[in-house]
PDB file of C-alpha atoms in Angstrom:
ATOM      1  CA  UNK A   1       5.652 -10.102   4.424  1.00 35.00           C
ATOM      2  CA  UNK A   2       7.974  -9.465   7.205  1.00 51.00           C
ATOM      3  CA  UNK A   3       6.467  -7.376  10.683  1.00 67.00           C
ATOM      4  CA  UNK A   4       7.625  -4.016  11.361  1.00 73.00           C
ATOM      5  CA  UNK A   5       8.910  -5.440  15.024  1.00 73.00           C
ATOM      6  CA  UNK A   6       7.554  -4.403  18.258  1.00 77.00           C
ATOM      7  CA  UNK A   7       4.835  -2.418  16.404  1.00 82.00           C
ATOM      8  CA  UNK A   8       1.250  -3.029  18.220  1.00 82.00           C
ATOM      9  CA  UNK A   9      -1.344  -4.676  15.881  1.00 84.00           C
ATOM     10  CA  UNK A  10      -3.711  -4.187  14.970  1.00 85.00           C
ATOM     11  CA  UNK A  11      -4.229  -0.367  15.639  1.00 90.00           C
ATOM     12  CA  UNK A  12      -7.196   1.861  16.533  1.00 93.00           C
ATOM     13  CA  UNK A  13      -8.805   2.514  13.483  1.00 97.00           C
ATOM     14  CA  UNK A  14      -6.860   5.779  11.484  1.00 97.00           C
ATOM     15  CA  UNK A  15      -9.561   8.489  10.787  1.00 97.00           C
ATOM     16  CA  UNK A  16      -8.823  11.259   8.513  1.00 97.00           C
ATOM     17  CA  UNK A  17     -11.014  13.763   6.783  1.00 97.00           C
ATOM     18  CA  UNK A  18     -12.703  11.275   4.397  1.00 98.00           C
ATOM     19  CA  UNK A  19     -11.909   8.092   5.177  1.00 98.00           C
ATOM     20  CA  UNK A  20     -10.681   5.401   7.552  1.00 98.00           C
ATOM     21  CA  UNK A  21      -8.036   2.967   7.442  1.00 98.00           C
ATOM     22  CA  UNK A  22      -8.447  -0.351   9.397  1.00 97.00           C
ATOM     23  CA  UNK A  23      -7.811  -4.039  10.191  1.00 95.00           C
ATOM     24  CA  UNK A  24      -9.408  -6.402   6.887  1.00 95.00           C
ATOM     25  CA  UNK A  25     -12.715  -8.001   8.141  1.00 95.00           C
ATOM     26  CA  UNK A  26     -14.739 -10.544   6.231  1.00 95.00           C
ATOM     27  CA  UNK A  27     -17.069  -8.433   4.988  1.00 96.00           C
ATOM     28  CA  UNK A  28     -13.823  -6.376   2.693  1.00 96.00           C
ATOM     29  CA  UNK A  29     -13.450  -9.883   0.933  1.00 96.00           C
ATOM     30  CA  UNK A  30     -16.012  -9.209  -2.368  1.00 95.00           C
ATOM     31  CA  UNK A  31     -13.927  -6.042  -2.587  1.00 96.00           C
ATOM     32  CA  UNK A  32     -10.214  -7.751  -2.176  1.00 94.00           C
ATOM     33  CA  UNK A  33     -10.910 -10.098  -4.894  1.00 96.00           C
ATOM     34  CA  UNK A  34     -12.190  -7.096  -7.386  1.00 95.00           C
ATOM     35  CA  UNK A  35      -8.977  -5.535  -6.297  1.00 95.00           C
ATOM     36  CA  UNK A  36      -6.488  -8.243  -6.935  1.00 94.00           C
ATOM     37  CA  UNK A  37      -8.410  -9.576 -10.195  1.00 95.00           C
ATOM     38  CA  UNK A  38      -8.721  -6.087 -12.171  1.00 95.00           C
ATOM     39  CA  UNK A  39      -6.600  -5.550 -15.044  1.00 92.00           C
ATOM     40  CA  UNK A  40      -6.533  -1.555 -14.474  1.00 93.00           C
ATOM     41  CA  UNK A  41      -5.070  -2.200 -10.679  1.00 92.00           C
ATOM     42  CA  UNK A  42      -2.079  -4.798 -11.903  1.00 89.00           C
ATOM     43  CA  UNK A  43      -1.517  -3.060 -15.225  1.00 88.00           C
ATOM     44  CA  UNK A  44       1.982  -2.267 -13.575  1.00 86.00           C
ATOM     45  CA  UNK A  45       2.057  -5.079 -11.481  1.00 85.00           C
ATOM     46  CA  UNK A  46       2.399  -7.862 -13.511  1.00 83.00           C
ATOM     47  CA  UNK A  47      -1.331  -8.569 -14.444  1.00 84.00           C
ATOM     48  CA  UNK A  48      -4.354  -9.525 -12.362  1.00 86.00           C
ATOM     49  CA  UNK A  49      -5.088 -13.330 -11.300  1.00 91.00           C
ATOM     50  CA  UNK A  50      -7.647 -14.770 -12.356  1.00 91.00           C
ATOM     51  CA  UNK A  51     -10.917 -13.863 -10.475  1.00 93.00           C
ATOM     52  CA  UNK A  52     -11.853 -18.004 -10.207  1.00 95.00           C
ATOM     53  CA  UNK A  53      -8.860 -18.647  -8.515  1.00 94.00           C
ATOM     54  CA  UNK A  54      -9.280 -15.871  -6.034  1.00 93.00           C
ATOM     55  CA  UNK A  55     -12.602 -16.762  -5.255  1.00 93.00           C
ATOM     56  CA  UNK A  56     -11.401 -20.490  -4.187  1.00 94.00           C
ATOM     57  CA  UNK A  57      -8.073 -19.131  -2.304  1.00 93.00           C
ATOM     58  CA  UNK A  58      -9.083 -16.024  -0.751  1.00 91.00           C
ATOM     59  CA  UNK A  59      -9.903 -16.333   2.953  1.00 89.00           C
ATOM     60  CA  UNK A  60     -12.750 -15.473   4.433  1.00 90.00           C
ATOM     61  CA  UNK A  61     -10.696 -12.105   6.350  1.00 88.00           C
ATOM     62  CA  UNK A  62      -8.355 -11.595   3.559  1.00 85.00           C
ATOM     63  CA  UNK A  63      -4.692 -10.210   4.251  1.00 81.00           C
ATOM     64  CA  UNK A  64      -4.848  -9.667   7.610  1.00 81.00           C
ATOM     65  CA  UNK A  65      -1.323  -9.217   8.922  1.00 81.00           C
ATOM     66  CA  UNK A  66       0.674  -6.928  10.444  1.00 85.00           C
ATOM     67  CA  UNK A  67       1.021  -3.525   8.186  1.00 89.00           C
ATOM     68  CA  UNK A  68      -2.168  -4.679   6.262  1.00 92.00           C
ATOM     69  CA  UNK A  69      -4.594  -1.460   6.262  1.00 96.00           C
ATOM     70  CA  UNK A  70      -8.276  -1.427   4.512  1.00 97.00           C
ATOM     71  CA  UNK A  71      -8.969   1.418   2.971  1.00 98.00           C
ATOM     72  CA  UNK A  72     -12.975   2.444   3.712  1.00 98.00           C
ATOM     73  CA  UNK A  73     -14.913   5.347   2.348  1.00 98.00           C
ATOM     74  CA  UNK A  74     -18.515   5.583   3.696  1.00 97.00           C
ATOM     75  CA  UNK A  75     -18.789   1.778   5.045  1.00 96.00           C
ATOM     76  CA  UNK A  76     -17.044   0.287   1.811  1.00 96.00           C
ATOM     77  CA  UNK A  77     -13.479  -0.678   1.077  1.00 97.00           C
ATOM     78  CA  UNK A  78     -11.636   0.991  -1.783  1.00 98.00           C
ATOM     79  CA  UNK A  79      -8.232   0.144  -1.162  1.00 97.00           C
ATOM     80  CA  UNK A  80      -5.679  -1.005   0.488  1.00 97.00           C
ATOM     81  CA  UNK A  81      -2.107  -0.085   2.102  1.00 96.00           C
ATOM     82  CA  UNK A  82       0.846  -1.973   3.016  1.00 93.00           C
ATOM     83  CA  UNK A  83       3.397  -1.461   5.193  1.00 93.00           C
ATOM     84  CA  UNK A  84       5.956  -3.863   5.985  1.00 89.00           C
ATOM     85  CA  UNK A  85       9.876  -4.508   6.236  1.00 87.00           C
ATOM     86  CA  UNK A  86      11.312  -4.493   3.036  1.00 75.00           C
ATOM     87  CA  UNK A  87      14.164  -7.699   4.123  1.00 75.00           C
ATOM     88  CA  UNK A  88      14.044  -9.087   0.614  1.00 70.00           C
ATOM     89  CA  UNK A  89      14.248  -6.224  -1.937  1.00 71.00           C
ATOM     90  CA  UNK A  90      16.443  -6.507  -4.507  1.00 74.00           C
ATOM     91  CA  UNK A  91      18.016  -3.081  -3.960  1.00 82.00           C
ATOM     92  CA  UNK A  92      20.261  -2.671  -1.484  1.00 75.00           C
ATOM     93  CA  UNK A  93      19.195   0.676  -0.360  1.00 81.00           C
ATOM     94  CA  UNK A  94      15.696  -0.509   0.644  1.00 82.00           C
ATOM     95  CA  UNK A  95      16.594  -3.619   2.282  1.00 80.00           C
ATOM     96  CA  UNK A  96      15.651  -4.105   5.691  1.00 83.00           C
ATOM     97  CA  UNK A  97      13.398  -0.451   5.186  1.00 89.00           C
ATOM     98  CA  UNK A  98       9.529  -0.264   5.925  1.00 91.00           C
ATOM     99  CA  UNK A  99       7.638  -0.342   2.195  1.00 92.00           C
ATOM    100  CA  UNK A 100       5.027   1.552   1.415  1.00 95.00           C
ATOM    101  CA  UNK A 101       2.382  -0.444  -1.196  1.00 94.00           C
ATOM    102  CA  UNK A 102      -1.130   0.546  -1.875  1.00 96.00           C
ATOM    103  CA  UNK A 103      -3.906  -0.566  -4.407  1.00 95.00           C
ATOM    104  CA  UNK A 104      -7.216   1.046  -5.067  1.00 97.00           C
ATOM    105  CA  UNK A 105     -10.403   0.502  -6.904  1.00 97.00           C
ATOM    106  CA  UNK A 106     -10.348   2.122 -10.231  1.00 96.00           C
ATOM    107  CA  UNK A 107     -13.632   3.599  -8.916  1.00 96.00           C
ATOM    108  CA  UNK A 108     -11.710   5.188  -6.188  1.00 97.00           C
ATOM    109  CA  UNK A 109      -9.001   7.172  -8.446  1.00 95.00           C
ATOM    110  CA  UNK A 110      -8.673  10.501  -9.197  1.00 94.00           C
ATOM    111  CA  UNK A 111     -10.032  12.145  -6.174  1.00 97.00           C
ATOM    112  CA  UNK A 112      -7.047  12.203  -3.587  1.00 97.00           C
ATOM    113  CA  UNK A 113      -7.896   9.220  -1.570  1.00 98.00           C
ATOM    114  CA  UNK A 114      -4.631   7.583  -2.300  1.00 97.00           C
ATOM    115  CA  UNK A 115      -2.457  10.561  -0.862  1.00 97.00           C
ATOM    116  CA  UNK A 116      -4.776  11.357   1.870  1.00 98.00           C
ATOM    117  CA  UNK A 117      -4.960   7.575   3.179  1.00 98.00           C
ATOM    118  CA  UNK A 118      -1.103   7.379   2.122  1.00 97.00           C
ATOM    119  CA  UNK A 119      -0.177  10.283   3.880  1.00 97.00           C
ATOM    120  CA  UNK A 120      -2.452   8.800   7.737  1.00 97.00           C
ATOM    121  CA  UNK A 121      -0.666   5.216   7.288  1.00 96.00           C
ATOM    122  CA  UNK A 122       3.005   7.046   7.035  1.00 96.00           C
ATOM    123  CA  UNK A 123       2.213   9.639  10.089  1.00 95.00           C
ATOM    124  CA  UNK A 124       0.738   6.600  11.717  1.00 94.00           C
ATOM    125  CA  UNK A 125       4.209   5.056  10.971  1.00 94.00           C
ATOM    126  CA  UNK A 126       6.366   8.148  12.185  1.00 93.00           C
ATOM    127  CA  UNK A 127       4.630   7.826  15.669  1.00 92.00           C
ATOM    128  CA  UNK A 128       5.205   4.249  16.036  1.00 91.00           C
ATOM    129  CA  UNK A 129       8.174   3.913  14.818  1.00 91.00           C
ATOM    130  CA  UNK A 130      10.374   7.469  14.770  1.00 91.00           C
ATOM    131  CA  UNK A 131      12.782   8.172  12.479  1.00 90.00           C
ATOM    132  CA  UNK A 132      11.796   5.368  10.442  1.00 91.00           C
ATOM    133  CA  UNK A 133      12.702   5.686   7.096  1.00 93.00           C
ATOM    134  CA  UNK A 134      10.263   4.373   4.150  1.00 95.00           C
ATOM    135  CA  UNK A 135      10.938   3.027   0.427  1.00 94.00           C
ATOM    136  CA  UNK A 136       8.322   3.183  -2.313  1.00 95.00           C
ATOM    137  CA  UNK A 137       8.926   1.058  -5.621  1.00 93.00           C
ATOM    138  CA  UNK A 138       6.777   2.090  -8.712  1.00 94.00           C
ATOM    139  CA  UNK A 139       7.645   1.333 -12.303  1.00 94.00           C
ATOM    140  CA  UNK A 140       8.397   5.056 -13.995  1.00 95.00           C
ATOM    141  CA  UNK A 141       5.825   4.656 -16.600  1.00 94.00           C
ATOM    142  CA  UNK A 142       2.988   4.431 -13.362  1.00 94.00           C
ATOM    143  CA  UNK A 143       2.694   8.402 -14.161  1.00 94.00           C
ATOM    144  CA  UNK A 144      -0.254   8.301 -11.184  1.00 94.00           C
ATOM    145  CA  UNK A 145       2.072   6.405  -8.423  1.00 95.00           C
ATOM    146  CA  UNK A 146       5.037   8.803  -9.434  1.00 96.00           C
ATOM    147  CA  UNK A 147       2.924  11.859  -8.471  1.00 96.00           C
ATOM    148  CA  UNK A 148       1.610  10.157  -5.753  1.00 97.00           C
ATOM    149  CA  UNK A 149       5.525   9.936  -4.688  1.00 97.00           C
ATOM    150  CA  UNK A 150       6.203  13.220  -5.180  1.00 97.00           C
ATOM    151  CA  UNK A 151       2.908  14.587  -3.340  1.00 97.00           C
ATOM    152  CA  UNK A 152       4.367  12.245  -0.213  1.00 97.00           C
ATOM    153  CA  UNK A 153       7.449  13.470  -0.280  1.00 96.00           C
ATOM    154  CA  UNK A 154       9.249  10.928  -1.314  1.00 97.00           C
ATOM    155  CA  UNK A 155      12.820  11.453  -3.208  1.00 96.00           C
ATOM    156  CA  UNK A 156      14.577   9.319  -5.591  1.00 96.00           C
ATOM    157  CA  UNK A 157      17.213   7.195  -4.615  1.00 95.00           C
ATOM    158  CA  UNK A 158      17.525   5.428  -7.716  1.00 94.00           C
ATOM    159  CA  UNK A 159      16.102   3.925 -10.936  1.00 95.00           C
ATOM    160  CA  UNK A 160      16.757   0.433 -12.055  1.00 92.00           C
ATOM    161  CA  UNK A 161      15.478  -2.236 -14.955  1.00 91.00           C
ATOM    162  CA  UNK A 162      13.255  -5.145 -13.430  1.00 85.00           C
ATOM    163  CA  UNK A 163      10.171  -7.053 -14.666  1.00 81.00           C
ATOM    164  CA  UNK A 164      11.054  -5.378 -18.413  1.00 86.00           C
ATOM    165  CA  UNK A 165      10.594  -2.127 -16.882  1.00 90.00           C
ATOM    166  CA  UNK A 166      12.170   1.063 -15.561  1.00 94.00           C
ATOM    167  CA  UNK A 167      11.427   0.883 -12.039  1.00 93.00           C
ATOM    168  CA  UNK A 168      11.623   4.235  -9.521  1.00 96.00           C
ATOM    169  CA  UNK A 169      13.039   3.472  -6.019  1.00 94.00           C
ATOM    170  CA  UNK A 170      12.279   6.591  -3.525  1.00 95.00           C
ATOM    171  CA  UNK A 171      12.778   7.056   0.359  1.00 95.00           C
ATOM    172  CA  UNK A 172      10.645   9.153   2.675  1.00 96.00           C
ATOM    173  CA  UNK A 173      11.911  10.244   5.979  1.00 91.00           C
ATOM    174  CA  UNK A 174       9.575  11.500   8.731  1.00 84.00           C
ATOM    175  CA  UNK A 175      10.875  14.686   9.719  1.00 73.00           C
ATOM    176  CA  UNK A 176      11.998  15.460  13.134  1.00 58.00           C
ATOM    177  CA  UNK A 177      12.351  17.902  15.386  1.00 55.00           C
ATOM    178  CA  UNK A 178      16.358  18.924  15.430  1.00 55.00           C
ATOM    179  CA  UNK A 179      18.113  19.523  18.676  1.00 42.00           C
TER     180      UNK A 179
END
């Protein structure tokens, strides 16, 4: 994970209608480890670990870096978003390009929390950072993450074969006011 720069962090909590995205605390671990060790979060990302190995790994405030958001509805964590600089990716038009990643609960799907919380961490970006531009990576058969891609407003920049997959490369760019 590489920092978005001179960004401040952690930020004032993000409110939106229904929820509010925030720094990781201790009390979000139970819910990081059901996140990282369900089958129906990783089925596009390459499996889940093993929940016996989270459990001895995890720390006690789990992923809390730069970029890392929780994802809280009513007092608990459903998800999670990342943002951070994308200096590794194996495409050359999202190198060096803030990346958007999120995972939620299954429990949380299917009633907009992933655009709406989406949507607050990428307006959050926009202030902080103007004119940033943002990649999202999803594999093509992820038919939920593609919509959610198109409800962002993200546009395709390319597809590409990885992991034994068709992957979906996209680029969001905040919009600003012209001269």
């Amino acid at each position: 994970m590489t920092e978005l720069g001179t960004v401040a962090w952690p930020p004032a909590p993000i409110r939106t209608e229904r929820l509010v995205l925030r720094e990781p605390e201790a009390r979000d671990r139970a819910a990081f480890i059901e996140l990282h060790a369900s089958p129906e979060v990783h089925t596009y990302l390459g499996g889940p670990r093993p929940r016996d190995e989270l459990e001895r790994e995890m720390p006690e405030v789990p992923e809390r870096w730069p970029g890392s958001f929780v994802i809280e509805l009513d007092g608990s964590m459903i998800g999670q978003i990342l943002l951070r600089r994308a200096t590794g990716h194996s495409r050359p038009a999202a190198t060096g390009k803030a990346d958007l990643g999120y995972l939620f609960l299954p429990r949380a799907w299917g009633f907009g929390y992933a655009a709406e919380a989406c949507a607050a961490a990428l307006g959050w970006l926009a202030g902080v950072l103007p004119g940033e531009p943002v990649v999202l990576t999803t594999q093509t058969a992820n038919v939920g993450s593609m919509r959610l891609a198109a409800k962002l407003g993200f546009i395709e920049v390319e597809r590409f074969e990885a992991y034994g997959a068709e992957q979906w490369l996209g680029m969001w760019s905040p919009v600003t006011p012209s001269d």
